[in-house]
Structure formats: C-alpha cells, structure tokens
XYZ file of N, CA and C in Angstrom:
165
model
N 3.731 -18.117 16.629
C 4.319 -16.792 16.450
C 4.187 -16.382 14.986
N 3.605 -15.246 14.743
C 3.396 -14.767 13.378
C 4.702 -14.232 12.800
N 4.904 -14.498 11.517
C 6.075 -13.951 10.841
C 5.664 -12.674 10.119
N 6.552 -11.693 10.062
C 6.192 -10.440 9.390
C 6.005 -10.653 7.890
N 5.121 -9.870 7.294
C 4.867 -9.947 5.864
C 5.984 -9.202 5.141
N 6.791 -9.945 4.378
C 7.897 -9.333 3.642
C 7.709 -9.479 2.136
N 6.466 -9.676 1.699
C 6.174 -9.794 0.281
C 6.597 -8.520 -0.441
N 7.329 -8.676 -1.539
C 7.718 -7.535 -2.368
C 6.742 -7.474 -3.538
N 6.055 -6.355 -3.680
C 5.085 -6.174 -4.766
C 5.837 -5.587 -5.972
N 6.394 -6.480 -6.783
C 7.217 -6.104 -7.930
C 6.438 -5.226 -8.906
N 7.061 -4.150 -9.338
C 6.444 -3.257 -10.314
C 5.462 -2.264 -9.725
N 5.313 -2.266 -8.398
C 4.380 -1.355 -7.730
C 5.182 -0.350 -6.909
N 4.920 0.928 -7.118
C 5.545 1.978 -6.312
C 4.462 2.628 -5.460
N 4.820 2.990 -4.258
C 3.891 3.690 -3.374
C 3.672 5.104 -3.906
N 2.409 5.488 -4.052
C 2.094 6.832 -4.526
C 2.250 7.881 -3.429
N 2.492 7.448 -2.199
C 2.713 8.391 -1.109
C 4.170 8.787 -0.978
N 5.072 7.786 -1.021
C 6.499 8.054 -0.800
C 7.370 7.700 -2.001
N 6.773 7.142 -3.046
C 7.471 6.722 -4.265
C 8.428 5.556 -4.033
N 8.354 4.916 -2.868
C 9.213 3.787 -2.562
C 8.598 2.470 -3.005
N 9.365 1.404 -2.856
C 8.870 0.060 -3.138
C 7.825 -0.319 -2.107
N 6.911 -1.189 -2.496
C 5.896 -1.662 -1.559
C 6.305 -3.053 -1.093
N 6.694 -3.144 0.170
C 7.090 -4.404 0.792
C 6.144 -4.646 1.947
N 5.606 -5.853 2.016
C 4.625 -6.157 3.056
C 3.234 -5.865 2.545
N 2.415 -5.269 3.372
C 1.039 -4.972 2.967
C 1.006 -3.885 1.901
N 0.155 -4.104 0.906
C -0.087 -3.113 -0.156
C -1.532 -2.668 -0.033
N -1.758 -1.387 -0.146
C -3.115 -0.847 -0.079
C -3.448 -0.210 -1.420
N -4.460 -0.748 -2.086
C -4.874 -0.285 -3.408
C -6.188 0.464 -3.287
N -6.232 1.655 -3.886
C -7.454 2.450 -3.865
C -8.530 1.757 -4.688
N -9.731 1.700 -4.138
C -10.847 1.047 -4.817
C -11.510 1.964 -5.846
N -11.144 3.231 -5.870
C -11.779 4.179 -6.785
C -10.817 4.758 -7.820
N -9.585 5.006 -7.445
C -8.602 5.546 -8.390
C -8.031 4.403 -9.236
N -7.782 4.644 -10.531
C -7.343 3.556 -11.406
C -5.946 3.025 -11.097
N -5.054 3.834 -10.554
C -3.685 3.378 -10.303
C -3.126 4.121 -9.100
N -3.572 3.732 -7.904
C -3.115 4.400 -6.690
C -2.893 3.353 -5.615
N -1.636 3.234 -5.166
C -1.249 2.248 -4.158
C -0.463 2.932 -3.052
N -0.604 2.412 -1.834
C 0.168 2.906 -0.697
C 0.862 1.750 0.008
N 2.034 2.043 0.583
C 2.702 1.087 1.458
C 2.085 1.206 2.855
N 2.487 0.315 3.756
C 1.928 0.326 5.105
C 2.225 1.638 5.828
N 3.449 2.153 5.682
C 3.823 3.385 6.391
C 2.969 4.564 5.939
N 2.733 4.676 4.638
C 1.919 5.791 4.134
C 0.450 5.588 4.473
N -0.003 4.351 4.500
C -1.382 4.080 4.910
C -1.564 4.485 6.373
N -0.557 4.195 7.200
C -0.608 4.569 8.614
C -0.672 6.090 8.795
N -0.135 6.837 7.824
C -0.167 8.305 7.867
C -1.483 8.859 7.326
N -2.367 7.973 6.873
C -3.692 8.370 6.370
C -3.574 9.346 5.192
N -2.731 8.973 4.208
C -2.462 9.870 3.090
C -3.569 9.936 2.041
N -4.508 9.009 2.048
C -5.560 8.990 1.011
C -6.905 8.676 1.666
N -7.340 9.531 2.612
C -8.524 9.203 3.415
C -9.852 9.314 2.673
N -9.859 9.964 1.517
C -11.126 10.211 0.834
C -11.708 8.986 0.129
N -10.910 7.923 -0.043
C -11.390 6.718 -0.720
C -11.129 5.470 0.120
N -11.886 4.419 -0.157
C -11.670 3.126 0.490
C -10.462 2.444 -0.134
N -9.680 1.785 0.710
C -8.485 1.085 0.254
C -8.650 -0.411 0.511
N -8.162 -1.227 -0.429
C -8.171 -2.679 -0.268
C -6.785 -3.115 0.181
N -6.730 -3.931 1.227
C -5.456 -4.442 1.730
C -5.098 -5.699 0.953
N -3.943 -5.675 0.296
C -3.435 -6.829 -0.440
C -2.167 -7.299 0.249
N -2.078 -8.589 0.512
C -0.901 -9.121 1.205
C -0.098 -10.030 0.315
C-alpha cells in the first residue's frame, strides 16, 4: 500500500495559489523561479512550459 507524499518543500511557495507546497512540487523548466503545488498543476495553470515533478 502506497503512502501519500507529505514532503514539505520548505521555502517554496506555489506561484498559482501562494500556498505552501506539500507533496509533489512542479518546477518550471524554463522560468527561473516558478513552482506549482499538485492542486494548481491539476488545474493546468502553466501549460505553456514543461514542468519537472519533484517529490
């Protein structure tokens, strides 16, 4: 049984909702400082660039 990812990415704020990033972090591969949380990634808030999934 898989356990949910509850990693807290300290010092990282989601650029979509301005909240903390807990669990999966998505970092833009083209913008110098752009990160999304899982919920904002699911909303497809930054579709113009490729995102790297960091766990």
